[in-house]
Amino acid sequence: MKSSHQEQIDRILEKLSQVRAQGLSCFGSDQHHFELNPPIQERLLLEFENEYRVKLPDEFRAFLLYAGNGGAGPYYGIAPLPIIRSKILDWPFEEPFEKVLDLPCPLYFRMKQASDWESEFGETDPYQGTMYIGTQGCSYYMLLIVTGEFRGRVVYVNDDDGSTPFITHEPDFLTWYERWLDELLAGYKIFWFGMGVGGTEEELLAKLKNPTTSDLDRAEALRAYWRFPKISEESKALIPTFLSEPDLEIKASACRMIRTFELRTAEEPVGELLSAPTAELRREAIWTLMQFNPQRWSEKVSRLLYDDDQDVTETAFQTLKQAKALSRTRLLQLLNEPPNEGVLYMATYTIEWLSEDLELLLRLLEHRNDTIRFYATLGLRKIKALEAIPIVIPLLETDVDPLVRGSILHMLGELDSRQSRETLLSWTEKGDDDARLDAVDGLCKLGDERVIPVARQMLQETRSPVSYDANGRPCGGNINSIGYLVDQSLQESPNKALRKLSSKPGF
């Protein structure tokens, strides 16, 4: 029996053939090679639908039945039904797995990006009525809405950072899938396929020029231009005119495209956005101006290092750093009078520490931020601050961050003193396994032969070392054994006696 979607299926199969014939590639294509699995038997599809008491959207059913049971598709491709079923069985929420598909999906198109977006749905699970259909890599994956108002649409989800799900613009699976092939064949940038409205340049131009197009649609049409490898002179002339629009999203989108296509004639009006009322606009202006002419704009961007918005200050720092426009004097100013913790962290990482900075580094050792304290220890090691040894040793007992402790132990192994050696020796028997190994490594570097009996014992340990996080919880171990890592330290020691120890009979 022919599907009502057969004409679209035939187009998709033909376009897949064209993609293969042209030798095209995209993110994930090295996995699926633009090949589909054989279509599924309708009997198996009906069994699935009966088991979960839901009828899959018609367009997705047609794809499985007449195109292929998974295979080629955006990102790492479309999952076959057995994989989809295994993901349902792994459902992590409280509802039993047989109910997750037939409950109405509450997600909706154009959800606002917010860190607490899930609270909008109260006790309702926001992912009910959705079904896994593929991965985008790492913690990103694709869902299909199978119930509710937006049934049939594809959703992009990040399972790691809690960001708001993105419902794609296409009304159904086949339209979304065919758009992927159309953009591939047209030579568009496709790394983040589907993140925005589709359409050719001519179609987007028509939207932008139409006085009845809403502000939201115009902002989205402008953002969609990034996909094109190049644009027409008409678009180049039109895009900068949107900087005078009252809508802030339109301004931000125009600024982004001015940067993308290097429309340098718009540099002056973009410069006015450095004092714009929203952080997003100020950030877009910084990125654009520092890409166009960092020498001209560095001083004005430097003033935004003390902006009220932390994202703006960090953007200013990053672009100034890339332009090599952050002098040591400026970095010291930021370290002594930091606008916020983010800039302090970046300045601590960026500055080239000198011996005259000892007092500042010791102050940073007291900071509440673990990473800032860690970079302060690296600074002390860089300037070989032997006089800091009596100050850092007590921190081994009080600082709970394993990176900070580890860096201090490495510091003791680099700066020889009686206190360094005695402390390292004591830490071969305290702390977690990572600390013990760091202490042994330090003693080996110093050539202290008192490590020999300790190393002799640890060389016999065949288990992997276990480390602990800042809360005292085990967080996994190294793939190598403790004995292997001690042996490596012994062989790299400048002390010949220690190097020979690991090769003696019985070890």
mmCIF file of N, CA, C and O in Angstrom, residues 378-471:
data_model
loop_
_atom_site.group_PDB
_atom_site.id
_atom_site.type_symbol
_atom_site.label_atom_id
_atom_site.label_comp_id
_atom_site.label_asym_id
_atom_site.label_seq_id
_atom_site.Cartn_x
_atom_site.Cartn_y
_atom_site.Cartn_z
ATOM 1 N N LEU A 378 49.987 27.818 40.631
ATOM 2 C CA LEU A 378 50.805 27.719 39.417
ATOM 3 C C LEU A 378 51.704 28.946 39.272
ATOM 4 O O LEU A 378 52.851 28.841 38.820
ATOM 5 N N GLY A 379 51.164 30.122 39.648
ATOM 6 C CA GLY A 379 51.975 31.335 39.609
ATOM 7 C C GLY A 379 53.149 31.261 40.567
ATOM 8 O O GLY A 379 54.278 31.662 40.223
ATOM 9 N N LEU A 380 52.912 30.747 41.767
ATOM 10 C CA LEU A 380 53.997 30.603 42.739
ATOM 11 C C LEU A 380 55.061 29.640 42.233
ATOM 12 O O LEU A 380 56.264 29.854 42.437
ATOM 13 N N ARG A 381 54.637 28.600 41.569
ATOM 14 C CA ARG A 381 55.598 27.654 40.999
ATOM 15 C C ARG A 381 56.377 28.294 39.855
ATOM 16 O O ARG A 381 57.576 28.062 39.696
ATOM 17 N N LYS A 382 55.687 29.127 39.064
ATOM 18 C CA LYS A 382 56.354 29.793 37.933
ATOM 19 C C LYS A 382 57.474 30.705 38.418
ATOM 20 O O LYS A 382 58.554 30.763 37.822
ATOM 21 N N ILE A 383 57.231 31.441 39.499
ATOM 22 C CA ILE A 383 58.262 32.375 39.981
ATOM 23 C C ILE A 383 59.199 31.726 41.002
ATOM 24 O O ILE A 383 60.048 32.396 41.590
ATOM 25 N N LYS A 384 58.995 30.406 41.215
ATOM 26 C CA LYS A 384 59.856 29.641 42.133
ATOM 27 C C LYS A 384 59.934 30.323 43.506
ATOM 28 O O LYS A 384 61.024 30.639 44.014
ATOM 29 N N ALA A 385 58.749 30.538 44.086
ATOM 30 C CA ALA A 385 58.644 31.299 45.337
ATOM 31 C C ALA A 385 58.977 30.415 46.537
ATOM 32 O O ALA A 385 58.093 29.938 47.263
ATOM 33 N N LEU A 386 60.271 30.195 46.777
ATOM 34 C CA LEU A 386 60.713 29.369 47.896
ATOM 35 C C LEU A 386 60.223 29.931 49.235
ATOM 36 O O LEU A 386 59.895 29.176 50.158
ATOM 37 N N GLU A 387 60.130 31.259 49.318
ATOM 38 C CA GLU A 387 59.691 31.878 50.564
ATOM 39 C C GLU A 387 58.214 31.626 50.859
ATOM 40 O O GLU A 387 57.744 31.869 51.980
ATOM 41 N N ALA A 388 57.485 31.108 49.876
ATOM 42 C CA ALA A 388 56.066 30.813 50.095
ATOM 43 C C ALA A 388 55.843 29.421 50.673
ATOM 44 O O ALA A 388 54.721 29.086 51.068
ATOM 45 N N ILE A 389 56.896 28.597 50.743
ATOM 46 C CA ILE A 389 56.748 27.221 51.229
ATOM 47 C C ILE A 389 56.094 27.166 52.609
ATOM 48 O O ILE A 389 55.136 26.408 52.824
ATOM 49 N N PRO A 390 56.534 27.955 53.603
ATOM 50 C CA PRO A 390 55.891 27.870 54.929
ATOM 51 C C PRO A 390 54.422 28.282 54.916
ATOM 52 O O PRO A 390 53.669 27.900 55.807
ATOM 53 N N ILE A 391 54.022 29.039 53.888
ATOM 54 C CA ILE A 391 52.628 29.498 53.811
ATOM 55 C C ILE A 391 51.739 28.463 53.142
ATOM 56 O O ILE A 391 50.600 28.242 53.552
ATOM 57 N N VAL A 392 52.264 27.783 52.105
ATOM 58 C CA VAL A 392 51.417 26.843 51.358
ATOM 59 C C VAL A 392 51.291 25.500 52.063
ATOM 60 O O VAL A 392 50.282 24.793 51.878
ATOM 61 N N ILE A 393 52.285 25.121 52.866
ATOM 62 C CA ILE A 393 52.226 23.806 53.514
ATOM 63 C C ILE A 393 50.977 23.646 54.393
ATOM 64 O O ILE A 393 50.285 22.610 54.295
ATOM 65 N N PRO A 394 50.597 24.621 55.223
ATOM 66 C CA PRO A 394 49.371 24.451 56.016
ATOM 67 C C PRO A 394 48.104 24.307 55.168
ATOM 68 O O PRO A 394 47.116 23.715 55.621
ATOM 69 N N LEU A 395 48.148 24.832 53.930
ATOM 70 C CA LEU A 395 46.967 24.729 53.066
ATOM 71 C C LEU A 395 46.680 23.284 52.657
ATOM 72 O O LEU A 395 45.555 22.949 52.291
ATOM 73 N N LEU A 396 47.717 22.435 52.691
ATOM 74 C CA LEU A 396 47.488 21.021 52.376
ATOM 75 C C LEU A 396 46.479 20.398 53.335
ATOM 76 O O LEU A 396 45.751 19.464 52.976
ATOM 77 N N GLU A 397 46.436 20.892 54.552
ATOM 78 C CA GLU A 397 45.518 20.345 55.558
ATOM 79 C C GLU A 397 44.137 20.983 55.498
ATOM 80 O O GLU A 397 43.155 20.378 55.903
ATOM 81 N N THR A 398 44.063 22.209 54.978
ATOM 82 C CA THR A 398 42.797 22.946 55.049
ATOM 83 C C THR A 398 42.079 23.084 53.716
ATOM 84 O O THR A 398 40.862 23.214 53.677
ATOM 85 N N ASP A 399 42.813 23.081 52.604
ATOM 86 C CA ASP A 399 42.173 23.266 51.298
ATOM 87 C C ASP A 399 41.609 21.938 50.812
ATOM 88 O O ASP A 399 42.337 20.950 50.675
ATOM 89 N N VAL A 400 40.313 21.906 50.538
ATOM 90 C CA VAL A 400 39.663 20.644 50.180
ATOM 91 C C VAL A 400 39.713 20.371 48.677
ATOM 92 O O VAL A 400 39.333 19.278 48.236
ATOM 93 N N ASP A 401 40.166 21.344 47.880
ATOM 94 C CA ASP A 401 40.172 21.122 46.433
ATOM 95 C C ASP A 401 41.361 20.253 46.037
ATOM 96 O O ASP A 401 42.514 20.598 46.310
ATOM 97 N N PRO A 402 41.125 19.122 45.375
ATOM 98 C CA PRO A 402 42.226 18.207 45.041
ATOM 99 C C PRO A 402 43.233 18.809 44.063
ATOM 100 O O PRO A 402 44.420 18.483 44.122
ATOM 101 N N LEU A 403 42.793 19.693 43.152
ATOM 102 C CA LEU A 403 43.720 20.310 42.221
ATOM 103 C C LEU A 403 44.685 21.246 42.948
ATOM 104 O O LEU A 403 45.881 21.293 42.640
ATOM 105 N N VAL A 404 44.167 21.997 43.902
ATOM 106 C CA VAL A 404 45.015 22.906 44.674
ATOM 107 C C VAL A 404 46.032 22.103 45.476
ATOM 108 O O VAL A 404 47.229 22.407 45.468
ATOM 109 N N ARG A 405 45.553 21.064 46.175
ATOM 110 C CA ARG A 405 46.478 20.238 46.963
ATOM 111 C C ARG A 405 47.545 19.610 46.073
ATOM 112 O O ARG A 405 48.728 19.582 46.410
ATOM 113 N N GLY A 406 47.116 19.072 44.938
ATOM 114 C CA GLY A 406 48.065 18.437 44.032
ATOM 115 C C GLY A 406 49.116 19.416 43.529
ATOM 116 O O GLY A 406 50.303 19.083 43.449
ATOM 117 N N SER A 407 48.696 20.640 43.206
ATOM 118 C CA SER A 407 49.651 21.635 42.716
ATOM 119 C C SER A 407 50.642 22.032 43.813
ATOM 120 O O SER A 407 51.834 22.232 43.541
ATOM 121 N N ILE A 408 50.155 22.118 45.056
ATOM 122 C CA ILE A 408 51.069 22.449 46.166
ATOM 123 C C ILE A 408 52.097 21.334 46.353
ATOM 124 O O ILE A 408 53.291 21.587 46.554
ATOM 125 N N LEU A 409 51.657 20.082 46.276
ATOM 126 C CA LEU A 409 52.598 18.971 46.406
ATOM 127 C C LEU A 409 53.629 18.990 45.286
ATOM 128 O O LEU A 409 54.823 18.719 45.499
ATOM 129 N N HIS A 410 53.190 19.319 44.065
ATOM 130 C CA HIS A 410 54.146 19.442 42.955
ATOM 131 C C HIS A 410 55.117 20.585 43.220
ATOM 132 O O HIS A 410 56.307 20.488 42.910
ATOM 133 N N MET A 411 54.598 21.676 43.793
ATOM 134 C CA MET A 411 55.446 22.822 44.123
ATOM 135 C C MET A 411 56.549 22.418 45.103
ATOM 136 O O MET A 411 57.714 22.804 44.953
ATOM 137 N N LEU A 412 56.184 21.607 46.099
ATOM 138 C CA LEU A 412 57.170 21.159 47.083
ATOM 139 C C LEU A 412 58.241 20.295 46.430
ATOM 140 O O LEU A 412 59.402 20.292 46.854
ATOM 141 N N GLY A 413 57.858 19.542 45.399
ATOM 142 C CA GLY A 413 58.823 18.711 44.686
ATOM 143 C C GLY A 413 59.698 19.503 43.732
ATOM 144 O O GLY A 413 60.692 18.977 43.220
ATOM 145 N N GLU A 414 59.343 20.748 43.484
ATOM 146 C CA GLU A 414 60.123 21.602 42.577
ATOM 147 C C GLU A 414 61.028 22.577 43.337
ATOM 148 O O GLU A 414 62.035 23.031 42.792
ATOM 149 N N LEU A 415 60.648 22.908 44.581
ATOM 150 C CA LEU A 415 61.393 23.894 45.365
ATOM 151 C C LEU A 415 61.964 23.195 46.602
ATOM 152 O O LEU A 415 61.255 22.956 47.584
ATOM 153 N N ASP A 416 63.223 22.869 46.539
ATOM 154 C CA ASP A 416 63.838 22.045 47.580
ATOM 155 C C ASP A 416 64.074 22.844 48.867
ATOM 156 O O ASP A 416 64.612 23.946 48.845
ATOM 157 N N SER A 417 63.589 22.267 49.949
ATOM 158 C CA SER A 417 63.860 22.812 51.289
ATOM 159 C C SER A 417 63.603 21.687 52.281
ATOM 160 O O SER A 417 62.980 20.667 51.954
ATOM 161 N N ARG A 418 64.093 21.860 53.496
ATOM 162 C CA ARG A 418 63.859 20.845 54.523
ATOM 163 C C ARG A 418 62.364 20.662 54.752
ATOM 164 O O ARG A 418 61.872 19.534 54.884
ATOM 165 N N GLN A 419 61.618 21.779 54.790
ATOM 166 C CA GLN A 419 60.177 21.689 55.009
ATOM 167 C C GLN A 419 59.496 20.948 53.854
ATOM 168 O O GLN A 419 58.560 20.174 54.063
ATOM 169 N N SER A 420 59.957 21.222 52.625
ATOM 170 C CA SER A 420 59.377 20.544 51.461
ATOM 171 C C SER A 420 59.528 19.040 51.589
ATOM 172 O O SER A 420 58.572 18.266 51.412
ATOM 173 N N ARG A 421 60.732 18.589 51.925
ATOM 174 C CA ARG A 421 60.995 17.156 52.004
ATOM 175 C C ARG A 421 60.207 16.492 53.132
ATOM 176 O O ARG A 421 59.619 15.419 52.933
ATOM 177 N N GLU A 422 60.191 17.131 54.307
ATOM 178 C CA GLU A 422 59.482 16.530 55.438
ATOM 179 C C GLU A 422 57.983 16.442 55.164
ATOM 180 O O GLU A 422 57.322 15.461 55.495
ATOM 181 N N THR A 423 57.445 17.486 54.538
ATOM 182 C CA THR A 423 56.003 17.488 54.239
ATOM 183 C C THR A 423 55.671 16.423 53.210
ATOM 184 O O THR A 423 54.686 15.683 53.361
ATOM 185 N N LEU A 424 56.478 16.329 52.168
ATOM 186 C CA LEU A 424 56.227 15.306 51.148
ATOM 187 C C LEU A 424 56.301 13.913 51.748
ATOM 188 O O LEU A 424 55.476 13.034 51.436
ATOM 189 N N LEU A 425 57.268 13.675 52.606
ATOM 190 C CA LEU A 425 57.396 12.359 53.229
ATOM 191 C C LEU A 425 56.148 12.016 54.036
ATOM 192 O O LEU A 425 55.647 10.886 53.982
ATOM 193 N N SER A 426 55.627 12.995 54.758
ATOM 194 C CA SER A 426 54.423 12.721 55.563
ATOM 195 C C SER A 426 53.214 12.456 54.676
ATOM 196 O O SER A 426 52.324 11.685 55.033
ATOM 197 N N TRP A 427 53.181 13.114 53.495
ATOM 198 C CA TRP A 427 52.019 12.939 52.614
ATOM 199 C C TRP A 427 52.072 11.665 51.787
ATOM 200 O O TRP A 427 51.127 11.357 51.063
ATOM 201 N N THR A 428 53.132 10.890 51.893
ATOM 202 C CA THR A 428 53.111 9.563 51.260
ATOM 203 C C THR A 428 52.209 8.616 52.024
ATOM 204 O O THR A 428 51.874 7.537 51.536
ATOM 205 N N GLU A 429 51.792 9.020 53.233
ATOM 206 C CA GLU A 429 50.963 8.155 54.067
ATOM 207 C C GLU A 429 49.615 8.792 54.418
ATOM 208 O O GLU A 429 48.873 8.247 55.236
ATOM 209 N N LYS A 430 49.321 9.931 53.850
ATOM 210 C CA LYS A 430 48.034 10.568 54.157
ATOM 211 C C LYS A 430 47.375 11.040 52.862
ATOM 212 O O LYS A 430 47.973 11.013 51.804
ATOM 213 N N GLY A 431 46.142 11.475 52.960
ATOM 214 C CA GLY A 431 45.433 11.921 51.768
ATOM 215 C C GLY A 431 44.998 10.748 50.907
ATOM 216 O O GLY A 431 45.141 9.576 51.275
ATOM 217 N N ASP A 432 44.456 11.033 49.739
ATOM 218 C CA ASP A 432 44.039 9.963 48.840
ATOM 219 C C ASP A 432 45.237 9.471 48.035
ATOM 220 O O ASP A 432 46.369 9.935 48.203
ATOM 221 N N ASP A 433 44.986 8.509 47.150
ATOM 222 C CA ASP A 433 46.089 7.912 46.396
ATOM 223 C C ASP A 433 46.771 8.917 45.481
ATOM 224 O O ASP A 433 47.982 8.842 45.267
ATOM 225 N N ASP A 434 46.002 9.861 44.919
ATOM 226 C CA ASP A 434 46.624 10.869 44.058
ATOM 227 C C ASP A 434 47.635 11.701 44.848
ATOM 228 O O ASP A 434 48.726 12.016 44.352
ATOM 229 N N ALA A 435 47.286 12.063 46.084
ATOM 230 C CA ALA A 435 48.209 12.843 46.922
ATOM 231 C C ALA A 435 49.447 12.017 47.264
ATOM 232 O O ALA A 435 50.578 12.524 47.237
ATOM 233 N N ARG A 436 49.257 10.744 47.583
ATOM 234 C CA ARG A 436 50.402 9.873 47.883
ATOM 235 C C ARG A 436 51.356 9.804 46.697
ATOM 236 O O ARG A 436 52.577 9.891 46.846
ATOM 237 N N LEU A 437 50.792 9.637 45.500
ATOM 238 C CA LEU A 437 51.624 9.538 44.307
ATOM 239 C C LEU A 437 52.337 10.848 44.015
ATOM 240 O O LEU A 437 53.507 10.860 43.623
ATOM 241 N N ASP A 438 51.653 11.976 44.216
ATOM 242 C CA ASP A 438 52.298 13.284 44.029
ATOM 243 C C ASP A 438 53.460 13.454 45.015
ATOM 244 O O ASP A 438 54.515 13.998 44.662
ATOM 245 N N ALA A 439 53.262 12.982 46.239
ATOM 246 C CA ALA A 439 54.317 13.106 47.250
ATOM 247 C C ALA A 439 55.527 12.248 46.889
ATOM 248 O O ALA A 439 56.683 12.691 47.005
ATOM 249 N N VAL A 440 55.277 11.021 46.437
ATOM 250 C CA VAL A 440 56.376 10.154 46.005
ATOM 251 C C VAL A 440 57.110 10.780 44.821
ATOM 252 O O VAL A 440 58.346 10.817 44.768
ATOM 253 N N ASP A 441 56.341 11.300 43.869
ATOM 254 C CA ASP A 441 56.930 11.928 42.695
ATOM 255 C C ASP A 441 57.820 13.110 43.103
ATOM 256 O O ASP A 441 58.928 13.291 42.576
ATOM 257 N N GLY A 442 57.344 13.912 44.061
ATOM 258 C CA GLY A 442 58.116 15.053 44.526
ATOM 259 C C GLY A 442 59.416 14.639 45.187
ATOM 260 O O GLY A 442 60.478 15.230 44.935
ATOM 261 N N LEU A 443 59.358 13.615 46.037
ATOM 262 C CA LEU A 443 60.566 13.141 46.704
ATOM 263 C C LEU A 443 61.563 12.569 45.699
ATOM 264 O O LEU A 443 62.782 12.732 45.848
ATOM 265 N N CYS A 444 61.047 11.892 44.668
ATOM 266 C CA CYS A 444 61.938 11.362 43.630
ATOM 267 C C CYS A 444 62.645 12.497 42.900
ATOM 268 O O CYS A 444 63.849 12.430 42.630
ATOM 269 N N LYS A 445 61.896 13.561 42.588
ATOM 270 C CA LYS A 445 62.510 14.693 41.895
ATOM 271 C C LYS A 445 63.583 15.360 42.746
ATOM 272 O O LYS A 445 64.590 15.859 42.229
ATOM 273 N N LEU A 446 63.349 15.381 44.048
ATOM 274 C CA LEU A 446 64.333 15.988 44.947
ATOM 275 C C LEU A 446 65.493 15.043 45.248
ATOM 276 O O LEU A 446 66.483 15.439 45.874
ATOM 277 N N GLY A 447 65.367 13.767 44.852
ATOM 278 C CA GLY A 447 66.436 12.799 45.097
ATOM 279 C C GLY A 447 66.550 12.394 46.552
ATOM 280 O O GLY A 447 67.626 12.015 47.016
ATOM 281 N N ASP A 448 65.449 12.451 47.286
ATOM 282 C CA ASP A 448 65.452 12.108 48.713
ATOM 283 C C ASP A 448 65.285 10.595 48.842
ATOM 284 O O ASP A 448 64.209 10.047 48.576
ATOM 285 N N GLU A 449 66.361 9.892 49.277
ATOM 286 C CA GLU A 449 66.339 8.432 49.296
ATOM 287 C C GLU A 449 65.468 7.865 50.404
ATOM 288 O O GLU A 449 65.263 6.646 50.475
ATOM 289 N N ARG A 450 64.917 8.717 51.256
ATOM 290 C CA ARG A 450 63.962 8.215 52.255
ATOM 291 C C ARG A 450 62.676 7.724 51.602
ATOM 292 O O ARG A 450 61.849 7.063 52.237
ATOM 293 N N VAL A 451 62.514 8.030 50.328
ATOM 294 C CA VAL A 451 61.329 7.553 49.617
ATOM 295 C C VAL A 451 61.462 6.078 49.241
ATOM 296 O O VAL A 451 60.473 5.432 48.883
ATOM 297 N N ILE A 452 62.692 5.514 49.343
ATOM 298 C CA ILE A 452 62.903 4.145 48.864
ATOM 299 C C ILE A 452 61.999 3.128 49.563
ATOM 300 O O ILE A 452 61.320 2.344 48.888
ATOM 301 N N PRO A 453 61.923 3.082 50.890
ATOM 302 C CA PRO A 453 61.035 2.074 51.497
ATOM 303 C C PRO A 453 59.564 2.315 51.161
ATOM 304 O O PRO A 453 58.787 1.369 51.022
ATOM 305 N N VAL A 454 59.193 3.583 51.042
ATOM 306 C CA VAL A 454 57.804 3.892 50.663
ATOM 307 C C VAL A 454 57.537 3.392 49.249
ATOM 308 O O VAL A 454 56.526 2.741 48.970
ATOM 309 N N ALA A 455 58.469 3.717 48.332
ATOM 310 C CA ALA A 455 58.299 3.304 46.940
ATOM 311 C C ALA A 455 58.310 1.785 46.814
ATOM 312 O O ALA A 455 57.544 1.208 46.034
ATOM 313 N N ARG A 456 59.189 1.114 47.620
ATOM 314 C CA ARG A 456 59.257 -0.352 47.575
ATOM 315 C C ARG A 456 57.887 -0.960 47.903
ATOM 316 O O ARG A 456 57.440 -1.901 47.266
ATOM 317 N N GLN A 457 57.221 -0.377 48.890
ATOM 318 C CA GLN A 457 55.893 -0.883 49.272
ATOM 319 C C GLN A 457 54.850 -0.577 48.197
ATOM 320 O O GLN A 457 54.055 -1.433 47.819
ATOM 321 N N MET A 458 54.890 0.654 47.685
ATOM 322 C CA MET A 458 53.858 1.057 46.722
ATOM 323 C C MET A 458 54.022 0.376 45.369
ATOM 324 O O MET A 458 53.054 0.200 44.625
ATOM 325 N N LEU A 459 55.255 -0.034 45.021
ATOM 326 C CA LEU A 459 55.461 -0.759 43.769
ATOM 327 C C LEU A 459 54.694 -2.081 43.733
ATOM 328 O O LEU A 459 54.407 -2.617 42.664
ATOM 329 N N GLN A 460 54.353 -2.595 44.925
ATOM 330 C CA GLN A 460 53.614 -3.865 44.993
ATOM 331 C C GLN A 460 52.105 -3.670 44.822
ATOM 332 O O GLN A 460 51.372 -4.646 44.663
ATOM 333 N N GLU A 461 51.638 -2.430 44.868
ATOM 334 C CA GLU A 461 50.191 -2.169 44.807
ATOM 335 C C GLU A 461 49.710 -2.239 43.360
ATOM 336 O O GLU A 461 50.134 -1.463 42.511
ATOM 337 N N THR A 462 48.809 -3.164 43.093
ATOM 338 C CA THR A 462 48.343 -3.399 41.725
ATOM 339 C C THR A 462 47.008 -2.735 41.415
ATOM 340 O O THR A 462 46.591 -2.693 40.267
ATOM 341 N N ARG A 463 46.344 -2.216 42.451
ATOM 342 C CA ARG A 463 45.041 -1.572 42.193
ATOM 343 C C ARG A 463 45.242 -0.179 41.588
ATOM 344 O O ARG A 463 46.306 0.430 41.703
ATOM 345 N N SER A 464 44.190 0.315 40.925
ATOM 346 C CA SER A 464 44.236 1.679 40.401
ATOM 347 C C SER A 464 44.096 2.665 41.546
ATOM 348 O O SER A 464 43.344 2.421 42.498
ATOM 349 N N PRO A 465 44.797 3.796 41.478
ATOM 350 C CA PRO A 465 44.651 4.801 42.536
ATOM 351 C C PRO A 465 43.256 5.414 42.524
ATOM 352 O O PRO A 465 42.667 5.620 41.465
ATOM 353 N N VAL A 466 42.742 5.695 43.698
ATOM 354 C CA VAL A 466 41.420 6.312 43.833
ATOM 355 C C VAL A 466 41.591 7.723 44.355
ATOM 356 O O VAL A 466 42.321 7.955 45.324
ATOM 357 N N SER A 467 40.940 8.679 43.698
ATOM 358 C CA SER A 467 40.995 10.072 44.146
ATOM 359 C C SER A 467 39.648 10.459 44.749
ATOM 360 O O SER A 467 38.651 9.775 44.564
ATOM 361 N N TYR A 468 39.644 11.581 45.461
ATOM 362 C CA TYR A 468 38.426 12.068 46.113
ATOM 363 C C TYR A 468 38.173 13.504 45.686
ATOM 364 O O TYR A 468 39.114 14.295 45.490
ATOM 365 N N ASP A 469 36.888 13.845 45.534
ATOM 366 C CA ASP A 469 36.554 15.213 45.166
ATOM 367 C C ASP A 469 36.562 16.112 46.396
ATOM 368 O O ASP A 469 36.904 15.676 47.507
ATOM 369 N N ALA A 470 36.163 17.385 46.199
ATOM 370 C CA ALA A 470 36.225 18.359 47.284
ATOM 371 C C ALA A 470 35.287 18.017 48.436
ATOM 372 O O ALA A 470 35.449 18.514 49.551
ATOM 373 N N ASN A 471 34.299 17.140 48.177
ATOM 374 C CA ASN A 471 33.362 16.727 49.222
ATOM 375 C C ASN A 471 33.750 15.399 49.866
ATOM 376 O O ASN A 471 32.982 14.831 50.640
#
